[in-house]
CSV table of C-alpha atoms in Angstrom, one decimal:
chain,number,residue,atom,x,y,z
A,1,UNK,CA,88.3,34.8,87.1
A,2,UNK,CA,90.7,37.5,86.1
A,3,UNK,CA,93.6,37.9,88.8
A,4,UNK,CA,93.8,41.3,90.4
A,5,UNK,CA,96.4,43.6,89.4
A,6,UNK,CA,99.2,43.7,92.1
A,7,UNK,CA,101.1,47.2,92.9
A,8,UNK,CA,104.5,47.2,91.2
A,9,UNK,CA,107.7,46.3,94.1
A,10,UNK,CA,110.1,48.8,94.9
A,11,UNK,CA,112.3,46.6,93.2
A,12,UNK,CA,110.3,47.2,89.9
A,13,UNK,CA,109.8,51.1,90.4
A,14,UNK,CA,113.6,51.4,91.0
A,15,UNK,CA,114.4,49.5,87.7
A,16,UNK,CA,112.0,51.8,85.8
A,17,UNK,CA,113.3,55.1,87.4
A,18,UNK,CA,116.5,53.6,85.9
A,19,UNK,CA,116.1,52.9,82.5
A,20,UNK,CA,113.9,56.9,82.7
A,21,UNK,CA,117.4,58.1,83.6
A,22,UNK,CA,119.8,56.0,80.7
A,23,UNK,CA,117.2,57.2,78.0
A,24,UNK,CA,116.5,61.0,79.0
A,25,UNK,CA,113.4,61.1,80.1
A,26,UNK,CA,112.8,63.7,81.8
A,27,UNK,CA,108.7,64.9,80.7
A,28,UNK,CA,106.0,62.7,82.3
A,29,UNK,CA,103.2,61.2,79.5
A,30,UNK,CA,100.6,63.9,79.0
A,31,UNK,CA,96.9,63.7,78.5
A,32,UNK,CA,97.0,64.2,74.8
A,33,UNK,CA,100.2,63.0,72.9
A,34,UNK,CA,102.7,65.6,71.7
A,35,UNK,CA,104.8,65.5,68.5
A,36,UNK,CA,107.6,67.6,69.7
A,37,UNK,CA,109.7,66.7,66.7
A,38,UNK,CA,107.5,69.0,64.8
A,39,UNK,CA,107.7,71.9,66.9
A,40,UNK,CA,111.6,71.5,66.9
A,41,UNK,CA,111.4,71.4,63.1
A,42,UNK,CA,109.4,74.6,63.3
A,43,UNK,CA,112.0,76.3,65.4
A,44,UNK,CA,114.6,75.1,63.1
A,45,UNK,CA,113.2,77.0,59.8
A,46,UNK,CA,111.4,80.1,61.6
A,47,UNK,CA,113.4,83.3,59.8
A,48,UNK,CA,115.3,85.1,62.2
A,49,UNK,CA,113.8,88.5,63.2
A,50,UNK,CA,114.7,91.8,61.6
A,51,UNK,CA,116.7,94.0,63.8
A,52,UNK,CA,115.0,97.1,65.1
A,53,UNK,CA,117.0,100.4,63.9
A,54,UNK,CA,118.8,101.8,66.5
A,55,UNK,CA,118.3,105.4,67.4
A,56,UNK,CA,120.5,108.0,66.1
A,57,UNK,CA,123.7,108.7,68.5
A,58,UNK,CA,124.5,112.7,69.0
A,59,UNK,CA,127.6,113.9,70.1
A,60,UNK,CA,126.1,116.7,72.0
A,61,UNK,CA,127.5,116.6,75.7
A,62,UNK,CA,124.8,115.8,78.0
A,63,UNK,CA,123.3,118.4,80.2
A,64,UNK,CA,124.8,118.9,83.4
A,65,UNK,CA,122.0,117.6,86.2
A,66,UNK,CA,121.6,119.9,89.5
A,67,UNK,CA,123.4,118.7,92.2
A,68,UNK,CA,121.2,117.9,95.1
A,69,UNK,CA,121.8,118.2,98.6
A,70,UNK,CA,123.0,115.4,100.4
A,71,UNK,CA,121.4,115.0,104.1
A,72,UNK,CA,123.5,114.4,106.6
A,73,UNK,CA,122.7,113.0,110.2
A,74,UNK,CA,124.0,115.0,113.2
A,75,UNK,CA,126.6,113.5,115.6
A,76,UNK,CA,125.2,112.7,119.2
A,77,UNK,CA,127.2,115.9,120.5
A,78,UNK,CA,125.9,118.0,117.8
A,79,UNK,CA,122.4,117.1,118.8
A,80,UNK,CA,123.1,117.6,122.5
A,81,UNK,CA,124.8,121.1,121.6
A,82,UNK,CA,121.4,121.9,120.0
A,83,UNK,CA,119.2,120.4,122.8
A,84,UNK,CA,120.8,123.2,124.9
A,85,UNK,CA,120.6,125.8,122.4
A,86,UNK,CA,116.8,124.8,122.3
A,87,UNK,CA,116.3,124.7,125.8
A,88,UNK,CA,117.8,127.7,126.9
A,89,UNK,CA,115.9,129.8,124.3
A,90,UNK,CA,113.2,129.3,126.1
A,91,UNK,CA,111.9,132.1,128.3
A,92,UNK,CA,108.7,130.1,130.1
A,93,UNK,CA,107.8,126.5,130.3
A,94,UNK,CA,105.2,126.7,127.7
A,95,UNK,CA,108.0,127.6,125.8
A,96,UNK,CA,109.9,124.9,126.6
A,97,UNK,CA,107.3,122.5,125.8
A,98,UNK,CA,106.5,123.8,122.5
A,99,UNK,CA,110.6,123.5,121.9
A,100,UNK,CA,110.4,119.7,123.0
A,101,UNK,CA,107.8,119.5,120.4
A,102,UNK,CA,109.9,120.6,117.6
A,103,UNK,CA,113.5,119.0,119.0
A,104,UNK,CA,113.7,116.2,116.8
A,105,UNK,CA,117.1,115.2,117.8
A,106,UNK,CA,116.2,112.4,120.3
A,107,UNK,CA,115.4,108.7,118.6
A,108,UNK,CA,112.8,107.9,121.5
A,109,UNK,CA,110.5,110.5,119.8
A,110,UNK,CA,109.8,108.6,117.0
A,111,UNK,CA,108.3,105.5,118.9
A,112,UNK,CA,106.2,106.9,121.8
A,113,UNK,CA,102.5,108.3,121.0
A,114,UNK,CA,102.8,111.8,122.8
A,115,UNK,CA,105.1,113.7,124.9
A,116,UNK,CA,104.9,113.6,128.8
A,117,UNK,CA,105.8,117.2,129.8
A,118,UNK,CA,104.9,118.0,133.1
A,119,UNK,CA,102.4,118.5,135.7
A,120,UNK,CA,101.4,120.4,138.4
A,121,UNK,CA,102.3,123.9,139.6
A,122,UNK,CA,104.7,126.0,137.6
A,123,UNK,CA,105.8,127.4,140.8
A,124,UNK,CA,105.9,125.3,143.0
A,125,UNK,CA,108.2,124.6,146.0
A,126,UNK,CA,108.8,120.4,145.0
A,127,UNK,CA,109.7,119.2,142.4
A,128,UNK,CA,109.4,115.4,141.6
A,129,UNK,CA,111.4,114.0,138.7
A,130,UNK,CA,110.1,110.6,138.0
A,131,UNK,CA,112.1,107.4,135.7
A,132,UNK,CA,110.9,107.2,132.3
A,133,UNK,CA,107.2,107.8,131.2
A,134,UNK,CA,105.1,104.2,130.9
A,135,UNK,CA,102.4,103.0,128.7
A,136,UNK,CA,99.6,104.9,130.8
A,137,UNK,CA,101.6,108.2,130.6
A,138,UNK,CA,102.5,107.8,127.1
A,139,UNK,CA,98.9,107.3,126.1
A,140,UNK,CA,97.3,110.4,128.7
A,141,UNK,CA,100.8,112.6,127.9
A,142,UNK,CA,101.0,113.1,131.8
A,143,UNK,CA,103.6,112.5,134.4
A,144,UNK,CA,102.2,109.5,137.0
A,145,UNK,CA,98.6,108.6,135.3
A,146,UNK,CA,99.1,105.2,135.2
A,147,UNK,CA,98.6,102.7,138.3
A,148,UNK,CA,101.1,104.3,140.2
A,149,UNK,CA,99.5,107.7,140.2
A,150,UNK,CA,96.9,107.1,142.8
A,151,UNK,CA,99.7,106.2,145.0
A,152,UNK,CA,101.5,109.3,144.4
A,153,UNK,CA,98.4,111.5,145.1
A,154,UNK,CA,98.3,109.5,148.6
A,155,UNK,CA,101.7,109.8,149.5
A,156,UNK,CA,101.7,114.1,148.6
A,157,UNK,CA,98.6,113.7,151.2
A,158,UNK,CA,100.3,112.0,153.6
A,159,UNK,CA,102.8,115.2,154.2
A,160,UNK,CA,99.6,117.9,153.3
A,161,UNK,CA,100.4,118.3,150.0
A,162,UNK,CA,98.8,117.5,146.9
A,163,UNK,CA,99.1,116.9,143.0
A,164,UNK,CA,98.4,120.5,141.8
A,165,UNK,CA,100.7,121.7,144.6
A,166,UNK,CA,104.1,120.5,143.3
A,167,UNK,CA,105.6,119.6,139.9
A,168,UNK,CA,106.1,116.4,138.5
A,169,UNK,CA,108.4,115.6,135.7
A,170,UNK,CA,110.6,112.5,134.2
A,171,UNK,CA,113.7,112.2,133.4
A,172,UNK,CA,112.9,111.9,129.9
A,173,UNK,CA,110.0,113.2,128.2
A,174,UNK,CA,109.1,110.1,125.6
A,175,UNK,CA,108.5,106.7,126.7
A,176,UNK,CA,111.3,104.1,125.6
A,177,UNK,CA,110.2,101.5,123.4
A,178,UNK,CA,109.4,98.2,125.7
A,179,UNK,CA,109.5,100.2,128.9
A,180,UNK,CA,113.3,99.7,128.6
A,181,UNK,CA,116.0,102.2,130.1
A,182,UNK,CA,116.8,104.8,128.2
A,183,UNK,CA,120.1,104.8,126.6
A,184,UNK,CA,123.2,107.4,127.8
A,185,UNK,CA,122.6,109.6,124.3
A,186,UNK,CA,118.7,109.5,124.6
A,187,UNK,CA,118.9,110.9,128.2
A,188,UNK,CA,122.3,113.3,127.2
A,189,UNK,CA,119.9,114.8,124.8
A,190,UNK,CA,117.0,115.2,127.0
A,191,UNK,CA,118.6,116.4,129.9
A,192,UNK,CA,119.0,120.1,129.2
A,193,UNK,CA,115.2,120.1,128.4
A,194,UNK,CA,114.7,118.7,132.1
A,195,UNK,CA,117.5,121.3,133.4
A,196,UNK,CA,115.5,124.2,132.3
A,197,UNK,CA,112.3,123.1,133.5
A,198,UNK,CA,113.9,122.9,136.9
A,199,UNK,CA,115.5,126.4,136.8
A,200,UNK,CA,112.1,128.1,135.4
A,201,UNK,CA,110.0,126.3,138.0
A,202,UNK,CA,113.2,127.3,140.5
A,203,UNK,CA,111.7,125.3,143.6
A,204,UNK,CA,113.3,124.7,146.9
A,205,UNK,CA,113.2,120.9,146.8
A,206,UNK,CA,114.1,118.7,144.3
A,207,UNK,CA,112.9,114.8,144.7
A,208,UNK,CA,114.2,111.9,142.4
A,209,UNK,CA,111.7,109.1,142.1
A,210,UNK,CA,113.1,105.7,141.1
A,211,UNK,CA,117.1,104.5,140.3
A,212,UNK,CA,117.7,106.4,137.3
A,213,UNK,CA,116.2,109.8,138.1
A,214,UNK,CA,118.4,109.6,141.3
A,215,UNK,CA,121.8,108.3,139.0
A,216,UNK,CA,120.9,111.4,136.5
A,217,UNK,CA,120.7,113.9,139.1
A,218,UNK,CA,122.4,113.0,141.9
A,219,UNK,CA,126.3,113.8,142.4
A,220,UNK,CA,126.6,110.0,143.5
A,221,UNK,CA,127.1,106.8,142.1
A,222,UNK,CA,125.8,104.9,145.0
A,223,UNK,CA,122.8,102.8,144.7
A,224,UNK,CA,119.1,103.7,145.5
A,225,UNK,CA,118.8,102.1,148.6
A,226,UNK,CA,121.8,103.4,149.9
A,227,UNK,CA,121.6,107.2,149.1
A,228,UNK,CA,117.9,107.1,149.4
A,229,UNK,CA,116.5,109.9,152.5
A,230,UNK,CA,119.9,112.0,152.2
A,231,UNK,CA,119.6,115.4,151.2
A,232,UNK,CA,122.2,116.2,148.1
A,233,UNK,CA,123.1,119.6,146.5
A,234,UNK,CA,121.6,120.5,142.9
A,235,UNK,CA,122.3,123.4,140.8
A,236,UNK,CA,118.9,124.9,139.0
A,237,UNK,CA,121.6,127.5,137.5
A,238,UNK,CA,120.1,130.1,139.6
A,239,UNK,CA,120.8,128.9,142.6
A,240,UNK,CA,121.6,125.8,144.8
A,241,UNK,CA,118.9,123.7,146.3
A,242,UNK,CA,118.2,120.8,148.4
A,243,UNK,CA,117.6,117.1,146.7
A,244,UNK,CA,117.0,113.5,148.1
A,245,UNK,CA,116.2,110.5,145.8
A,246,UNK,CA,113.5,107.8,147.2
A,247,UNK,CA,111.8,104.8,145.9
A,248,UNK,CA,109.6,104.9,142.6
A,249,UNK,CA,105.9,104.7,143.5
A,250,UNK,CA,105.7,101.6,141.0
A,251,UNK,CA,108.3,99.7,142.8
A,252,UNK,CA,106.2,100.4,145.7
A,253,UNK,CA,103.1,98.6,144.5
A,254,UNK,CA,105.4,95.3,143.8
A,255,UNK,CA,107.1,95.6,147.2
A,256,UNK,CA,104.4,96.9,149.5
A,257,UNK,CA,107.0,96.8,152.9
A,258,UNK,CA,109.1,99.3,151.3
A,259,UNK,CA,106.3,101.7,151.9
A,260,UNK,CA,108.3,102.6,155.6
A,261,UNK,CA,111.2,103.6,153.8
A,262,UNK,CA,109.8,106.2,151.6
A,263,UNK,CA,107.4,107.4,154.7
A,264,UNK,CA,110.7,108.4,156.4
A,265,UNK,CA,112.2,110.3,153.3
A,266,UNK,CA,108.5,111.9,152.9
A,267,UNK,CA,108.6,113.0,156.5
A,268,UNK,CA,112.5,114.1,156.0
A,269,UNK,CA,110.6,116.6,153.1
A,270,UNK,CA,107.7,117.8,155.2
A,271,UNK,CA,110.1,118.8,158.2
A,272,UNK,CA,112.6,120.9,155.6
A,273,UNK,CA,109.3,122.4,154.3
A,274,UNK,CA,108.3,123.7,157.9
A,275,UNK,CA,112.1,124.9,159.0
A,276,UNK,CA,112.1,126.8,156.1
A,277,UNK,CA,108.7,128.1,156.5
A,278,UNK,CA,109.5,129.2,160.2
């Protein structure tokens, strides 16, 4: 009975590999034998290819190519200046919205789905400016149309107001990607449009909803919880009005106990409205 073949030992395989290296073996055995000496001989006796004739060379100077204009990006200062000019030239809110739609100086426009400009009464006594638009606002193109929208409606109703009676806006009209805070440059280039928007509405009171709106519009560096409920002066471009900051409705959804603070601020707004009516 023939003995079964045993696989080679590791020592035998190592010795075989050393033999391959010593004899310059670099190709494994194929299915069919190949006489590589014949192929090499054919290469040695093959005639050299006939060189292709070179094209004639002309001494005439090449024609000058027309120069193309080089696109240069405007500096941040130039973008802000362009925003001021565009905003100042808008005589109405509708024209201002059109100017924003044509404006290309803010990078937020390239990532947002829609322009979130305004909602409500164009001649309102109260303007509410919130932090940047979120996902729902970006999809629908209206301020406070997301989860915080119903809470805004209830807040207004608590002091006898409705969404149709006030004017709603955001600190920037496009949603920053990932709901991040807008950069100082993005806020600066959008600010002329917001200032012009408030000027055209010409309200009696300005309410900043959230820390970013308060930081941008109010003359203070204090935190929101320190300044909420206090009146500050705000120059609309036509006259000086009273401005106040309070907590953003989205924050109240996460911290319901803080609604008591906002209720006090809303009562202060209601009292100011009634005092002016008296």
